[in-house]
CSV table of C-alpha atoms in Angstrom, one decimal:
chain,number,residue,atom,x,y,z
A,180,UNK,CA,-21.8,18.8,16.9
A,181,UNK,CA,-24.8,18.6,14.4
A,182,UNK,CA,-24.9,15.9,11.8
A,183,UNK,CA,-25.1,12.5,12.8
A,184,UNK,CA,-26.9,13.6,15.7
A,185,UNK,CA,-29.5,15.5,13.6
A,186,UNK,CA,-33.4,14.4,14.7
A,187,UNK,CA,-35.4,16.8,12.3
A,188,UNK,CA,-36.5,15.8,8.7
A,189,UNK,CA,-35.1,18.9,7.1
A,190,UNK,CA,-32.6,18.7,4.7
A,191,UNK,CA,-29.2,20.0,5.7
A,192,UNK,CA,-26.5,21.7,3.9
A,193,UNK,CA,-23.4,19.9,3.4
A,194,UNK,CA,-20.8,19.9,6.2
A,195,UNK,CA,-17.3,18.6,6.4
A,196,UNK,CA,-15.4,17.2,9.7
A,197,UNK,CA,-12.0,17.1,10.8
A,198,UNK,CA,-12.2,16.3,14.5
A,199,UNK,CA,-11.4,12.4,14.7
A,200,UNK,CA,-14.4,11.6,17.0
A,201,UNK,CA,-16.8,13.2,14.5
A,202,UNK,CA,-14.9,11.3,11.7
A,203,UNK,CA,-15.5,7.8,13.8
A,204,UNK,CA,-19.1,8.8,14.2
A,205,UNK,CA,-19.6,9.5,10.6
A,206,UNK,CA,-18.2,5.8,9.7
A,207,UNK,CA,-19.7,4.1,12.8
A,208,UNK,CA,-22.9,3.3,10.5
A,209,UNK,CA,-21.2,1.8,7.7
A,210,UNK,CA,-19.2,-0.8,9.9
A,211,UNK,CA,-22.6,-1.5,11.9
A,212,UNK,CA,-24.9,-2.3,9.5
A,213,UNK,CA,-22.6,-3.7,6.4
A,214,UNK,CA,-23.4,-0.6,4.4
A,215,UNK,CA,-21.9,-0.8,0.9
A,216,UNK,CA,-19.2,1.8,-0.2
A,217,UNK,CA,-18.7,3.0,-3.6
A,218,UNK,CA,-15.5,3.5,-4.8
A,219,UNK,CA,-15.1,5.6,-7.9
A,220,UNK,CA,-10.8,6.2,-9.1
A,221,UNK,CA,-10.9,9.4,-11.2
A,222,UNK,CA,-13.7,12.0,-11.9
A,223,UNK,CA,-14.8,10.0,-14.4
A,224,UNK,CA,-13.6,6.7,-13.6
A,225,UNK,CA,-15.1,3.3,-12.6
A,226,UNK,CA,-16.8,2.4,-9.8
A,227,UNK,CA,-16.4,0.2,-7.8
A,228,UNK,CA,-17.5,-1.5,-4.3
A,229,UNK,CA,-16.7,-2.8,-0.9
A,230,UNK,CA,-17.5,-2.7,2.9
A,231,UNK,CA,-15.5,-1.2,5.7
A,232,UNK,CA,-14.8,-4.7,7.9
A,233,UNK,CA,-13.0,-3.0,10.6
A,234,UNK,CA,-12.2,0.7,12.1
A,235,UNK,CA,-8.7,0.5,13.7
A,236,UNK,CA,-9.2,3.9,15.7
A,237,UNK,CA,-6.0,3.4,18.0
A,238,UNK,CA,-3.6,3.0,14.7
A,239,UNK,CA,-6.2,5.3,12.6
A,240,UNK,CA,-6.6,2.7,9.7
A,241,UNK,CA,-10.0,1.2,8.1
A,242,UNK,CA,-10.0,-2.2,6.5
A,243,UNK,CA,-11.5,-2.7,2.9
A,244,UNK,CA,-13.3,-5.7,2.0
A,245,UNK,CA,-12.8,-7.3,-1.6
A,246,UNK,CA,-13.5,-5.0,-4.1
A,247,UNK,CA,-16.3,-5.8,-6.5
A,248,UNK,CA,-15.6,-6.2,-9.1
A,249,UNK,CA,-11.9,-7.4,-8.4
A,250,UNK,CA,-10.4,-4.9,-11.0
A,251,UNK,CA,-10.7,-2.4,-8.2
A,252,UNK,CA,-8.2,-4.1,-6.4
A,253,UNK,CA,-5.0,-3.5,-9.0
A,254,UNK,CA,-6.3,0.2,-9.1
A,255,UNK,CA,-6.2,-0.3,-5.5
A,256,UNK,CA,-2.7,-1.6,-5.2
A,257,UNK,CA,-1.2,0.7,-7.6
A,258,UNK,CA,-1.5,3.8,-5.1
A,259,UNK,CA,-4.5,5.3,-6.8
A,260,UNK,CA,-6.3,8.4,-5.4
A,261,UNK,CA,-9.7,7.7,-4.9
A,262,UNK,CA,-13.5,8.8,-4.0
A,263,UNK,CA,-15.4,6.9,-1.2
A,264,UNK,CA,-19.1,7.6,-1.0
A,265,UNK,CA,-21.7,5.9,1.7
A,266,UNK,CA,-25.4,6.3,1.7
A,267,UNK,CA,-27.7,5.6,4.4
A,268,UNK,CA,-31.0,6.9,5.7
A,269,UNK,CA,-30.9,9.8,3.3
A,270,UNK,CA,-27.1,11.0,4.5
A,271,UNK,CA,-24.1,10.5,2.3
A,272,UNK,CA,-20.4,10.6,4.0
A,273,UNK,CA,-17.6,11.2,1.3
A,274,UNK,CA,-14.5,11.2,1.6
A,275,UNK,CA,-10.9,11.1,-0.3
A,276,UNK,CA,-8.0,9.0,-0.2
A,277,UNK,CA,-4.8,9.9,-1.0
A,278,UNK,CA,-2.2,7.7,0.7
A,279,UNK,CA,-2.0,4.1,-0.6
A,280,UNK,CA,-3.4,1.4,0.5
A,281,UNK,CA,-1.6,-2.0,2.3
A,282,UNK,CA,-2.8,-5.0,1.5
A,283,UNK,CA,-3.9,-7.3,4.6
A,284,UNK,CA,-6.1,-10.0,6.0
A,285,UNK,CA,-8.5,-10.2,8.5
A,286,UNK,CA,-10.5,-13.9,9.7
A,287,UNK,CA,-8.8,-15.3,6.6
A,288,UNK,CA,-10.2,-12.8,4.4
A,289,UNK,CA,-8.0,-10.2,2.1
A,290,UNK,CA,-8.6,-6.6,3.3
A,291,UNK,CA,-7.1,-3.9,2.0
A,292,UNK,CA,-6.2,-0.8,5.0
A,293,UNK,CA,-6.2,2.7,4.4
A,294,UNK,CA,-6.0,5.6,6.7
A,295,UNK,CA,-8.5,7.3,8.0
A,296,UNK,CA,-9.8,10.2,6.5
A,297,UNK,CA,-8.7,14.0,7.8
A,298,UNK,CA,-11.6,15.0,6.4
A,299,UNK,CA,-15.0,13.8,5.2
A,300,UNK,CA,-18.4,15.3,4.2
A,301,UNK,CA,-21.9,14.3,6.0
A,302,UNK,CA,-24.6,15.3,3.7
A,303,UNK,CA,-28.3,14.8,5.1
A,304,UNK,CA,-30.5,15.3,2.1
A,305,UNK,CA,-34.0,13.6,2.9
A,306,UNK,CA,-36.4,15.7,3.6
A,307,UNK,CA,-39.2,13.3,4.5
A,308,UNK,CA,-40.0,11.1,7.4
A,309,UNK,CA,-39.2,7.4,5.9
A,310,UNK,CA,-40.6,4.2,7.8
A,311,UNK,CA,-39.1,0.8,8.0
A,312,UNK,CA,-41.8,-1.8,7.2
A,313,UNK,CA,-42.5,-4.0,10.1
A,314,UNK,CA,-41.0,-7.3,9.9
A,315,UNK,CA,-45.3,-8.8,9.7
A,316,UNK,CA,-45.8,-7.0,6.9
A,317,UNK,CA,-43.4,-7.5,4.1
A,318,UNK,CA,-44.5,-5.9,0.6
A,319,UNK,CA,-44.0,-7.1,-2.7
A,320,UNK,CA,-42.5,-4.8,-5.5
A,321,UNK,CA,-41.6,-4.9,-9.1
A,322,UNK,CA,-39.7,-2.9,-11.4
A,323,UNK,CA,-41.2,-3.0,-15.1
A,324,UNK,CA,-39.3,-1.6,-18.5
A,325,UNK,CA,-40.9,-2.4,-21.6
A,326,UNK,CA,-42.7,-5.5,-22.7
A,327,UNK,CA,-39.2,-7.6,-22.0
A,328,UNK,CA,-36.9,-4.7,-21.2
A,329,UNK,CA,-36.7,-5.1,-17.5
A,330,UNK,CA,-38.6,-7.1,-14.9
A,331,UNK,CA,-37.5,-7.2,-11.3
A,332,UNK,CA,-39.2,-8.7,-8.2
A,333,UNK,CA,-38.5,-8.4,-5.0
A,334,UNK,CA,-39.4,-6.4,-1.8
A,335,UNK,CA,-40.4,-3.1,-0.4
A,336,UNK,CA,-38.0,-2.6,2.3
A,337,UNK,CA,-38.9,1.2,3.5
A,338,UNK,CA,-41.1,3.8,2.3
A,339,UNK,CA,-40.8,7.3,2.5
A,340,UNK,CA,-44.0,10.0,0.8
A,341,UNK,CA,-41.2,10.9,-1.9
A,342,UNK,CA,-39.9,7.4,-2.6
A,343,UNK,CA,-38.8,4.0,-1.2
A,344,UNK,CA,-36.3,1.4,-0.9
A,345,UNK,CA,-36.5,-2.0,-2.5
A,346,UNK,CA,-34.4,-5.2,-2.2
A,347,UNK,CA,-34.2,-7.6,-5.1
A,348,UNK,CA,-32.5,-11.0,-5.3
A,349,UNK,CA,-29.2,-11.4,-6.6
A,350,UNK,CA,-27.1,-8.6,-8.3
A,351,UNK,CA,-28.6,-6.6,-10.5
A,352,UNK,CA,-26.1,-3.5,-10.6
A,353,UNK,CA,-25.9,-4.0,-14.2
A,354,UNK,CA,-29.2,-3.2,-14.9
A,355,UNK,CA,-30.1,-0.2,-13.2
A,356,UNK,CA,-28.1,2.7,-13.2
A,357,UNK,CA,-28.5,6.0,-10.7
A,358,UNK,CA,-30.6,8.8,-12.6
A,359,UNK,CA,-32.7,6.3,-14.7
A,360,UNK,CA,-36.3,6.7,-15.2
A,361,UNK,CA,-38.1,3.4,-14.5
A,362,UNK,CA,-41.5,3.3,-16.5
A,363,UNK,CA,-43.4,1.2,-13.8
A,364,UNK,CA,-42.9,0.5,-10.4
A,365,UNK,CA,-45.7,-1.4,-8.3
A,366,UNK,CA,-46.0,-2.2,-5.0
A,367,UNK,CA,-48.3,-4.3,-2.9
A,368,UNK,CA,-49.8,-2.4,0.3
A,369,UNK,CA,-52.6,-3.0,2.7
A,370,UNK,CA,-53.8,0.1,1.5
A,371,UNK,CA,-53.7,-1.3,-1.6
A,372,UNK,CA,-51.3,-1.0,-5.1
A,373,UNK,CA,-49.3,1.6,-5.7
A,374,UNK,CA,-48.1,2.5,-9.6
A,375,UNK,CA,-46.0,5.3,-10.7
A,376,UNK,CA,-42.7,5.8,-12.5
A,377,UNK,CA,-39.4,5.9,-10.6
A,378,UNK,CA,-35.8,7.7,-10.6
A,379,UNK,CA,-33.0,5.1,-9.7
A,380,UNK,CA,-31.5,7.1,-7.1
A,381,UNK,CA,-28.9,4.0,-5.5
A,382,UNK,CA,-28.1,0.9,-6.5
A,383,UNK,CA,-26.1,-1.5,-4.2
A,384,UNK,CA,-25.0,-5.0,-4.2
A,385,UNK,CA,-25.0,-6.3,-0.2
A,386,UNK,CA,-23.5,-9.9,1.3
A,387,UNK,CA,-21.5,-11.1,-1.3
A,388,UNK,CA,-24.0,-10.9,-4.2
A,389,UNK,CA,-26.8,-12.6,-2.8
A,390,UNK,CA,-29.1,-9.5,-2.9
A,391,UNK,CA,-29.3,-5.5,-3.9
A,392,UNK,CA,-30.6,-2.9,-2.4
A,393,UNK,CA,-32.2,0.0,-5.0
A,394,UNK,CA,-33.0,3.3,-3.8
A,395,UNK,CA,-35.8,4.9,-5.7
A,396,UNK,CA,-37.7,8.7,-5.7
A,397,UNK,CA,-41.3,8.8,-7.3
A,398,UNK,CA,-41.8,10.6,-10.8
A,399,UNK,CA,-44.7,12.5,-11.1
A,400,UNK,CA,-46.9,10.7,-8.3
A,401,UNK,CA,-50.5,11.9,-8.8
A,402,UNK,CA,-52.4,14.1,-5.8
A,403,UNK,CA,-54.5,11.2,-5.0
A,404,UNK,CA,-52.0,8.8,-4.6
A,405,UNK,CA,-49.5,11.0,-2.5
A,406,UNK,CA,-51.9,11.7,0.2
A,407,UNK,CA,-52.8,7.7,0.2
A,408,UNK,CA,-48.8,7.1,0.5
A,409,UNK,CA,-48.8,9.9,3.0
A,410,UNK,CA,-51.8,8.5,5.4
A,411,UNK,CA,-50.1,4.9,5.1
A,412,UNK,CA,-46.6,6.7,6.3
A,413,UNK,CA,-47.5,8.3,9.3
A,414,UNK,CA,-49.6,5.1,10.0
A,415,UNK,CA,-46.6,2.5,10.1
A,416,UNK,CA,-44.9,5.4,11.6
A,417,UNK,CA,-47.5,5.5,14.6
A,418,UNK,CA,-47.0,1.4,14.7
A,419,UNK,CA,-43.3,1.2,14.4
A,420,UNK,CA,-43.1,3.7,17.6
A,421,UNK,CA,-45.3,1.6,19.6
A,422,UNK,CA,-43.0,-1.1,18.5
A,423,UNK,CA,-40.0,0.1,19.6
């Protein structure tokens, strides 16, 4: 099986899964680390989000946290068809559901289960080495629109030569949008400030609304600065292997 095994840096093509153990494998990482799912009804329609709380693999069913916002939830319980995508580490999983949905609860906690999928998608599409920032050396970052448009401040959680991720207090899925353009982004390194527009590739609102998590790609990052970003990668990538 290639996919979530994969160890290169080189994007794949898409590839869809059928086998149930490839399935599992494919939803393991959202249970593990709380990834956030977004939940679109209809082509067009609104999104939503929520977390897989538990995989049931012996009866085949996943539970559904609270959707976000709640309006999900009557979509939900009116037997809706819907799109489930999950994005970690530069792979996306998608998948459809078709069946409805029962409504549950799990450590006094609504869930909502579903059935697993008989098929999903597993998409790797980074094609760049991306490093974790060690926990010694957090990194400030802000996110500037305007004179007043926009200003965000929060952390540089990982960095990557083609972009980063950044975590931000609070919600702030109602500012930022996937496919903006972000005039000014800044971060705070050892090797000192980075500058340079941004494209809003993810945005995701993690443990109950007390923070976001905002994917980003650089826009039109000078020479200069890319090799600096670069050097700086494979460095932290050199310490976080002698770290592990």
């Amino acid at each position: 099986m290639r996919g979530p095994s994969v160890s290169d840096n080189a994007p794949q093509p898409p590839q869809v899964y059928r086998s149930m153990g490839e399935i599992l494998m494919c939803l393991r990482p959202a249970v593990e680390q709380h990834l956030p799912l977004r939940i679109t009804f209809g082509q067009q329609g609104p999104q939503f989000q929520s977390f897989i709380v538990q995989l049931d693999e012996a009866k085949g069913l996943i539970a559904l946290d609270e959707f976000v916002p709640s309006e999900g939830e009557r979509l939900l319980e009116q037997g809706l068809p819907f799109l489930v995508d999950s994005f970690h580490d530069g792979i996306k999983v998608t998948w459809r559901s078709e069946q409805p949905a029962r409504r549950g609860e799990l450590n006094g906690t609504r869930c909502y289960w579903i059935a697993l999928p008989s098929a999903l998608t597993y998409h790797q599409r980074r094609n760049a080495y991306r490093v974790k920032l060690l926990l010694n050396r957090p990194a400030k970052a802000q996110l500037l629109q305007g004179s007043d448009q926009l200003q965000l401040q929060g952390q540089l959680i990982d960095l990557s030569a083609t972009g980063c991720k950044l975590r931000f207090p609070g919600n702030v899925t109602h500012l930022l949008q996937p496919g903006q353009l972000i005039q000014r982004f800044t971060a705070e390194l050892p090797i000192g400030t980075i500058e340079a527009a941004v494209n809003i590739r993810h945005v995701a609102c993690l443990s109950r609304l007390e923070y976001s998590d905002v994917g980003v790609s650089f826009d039109n990052l000078s020479g200069a600065d890319q090799r600096q970003i670069e050097r700086f990668v494979y460095q932290l990538q050199r310490e976080n292997r002698r770290f592990e």
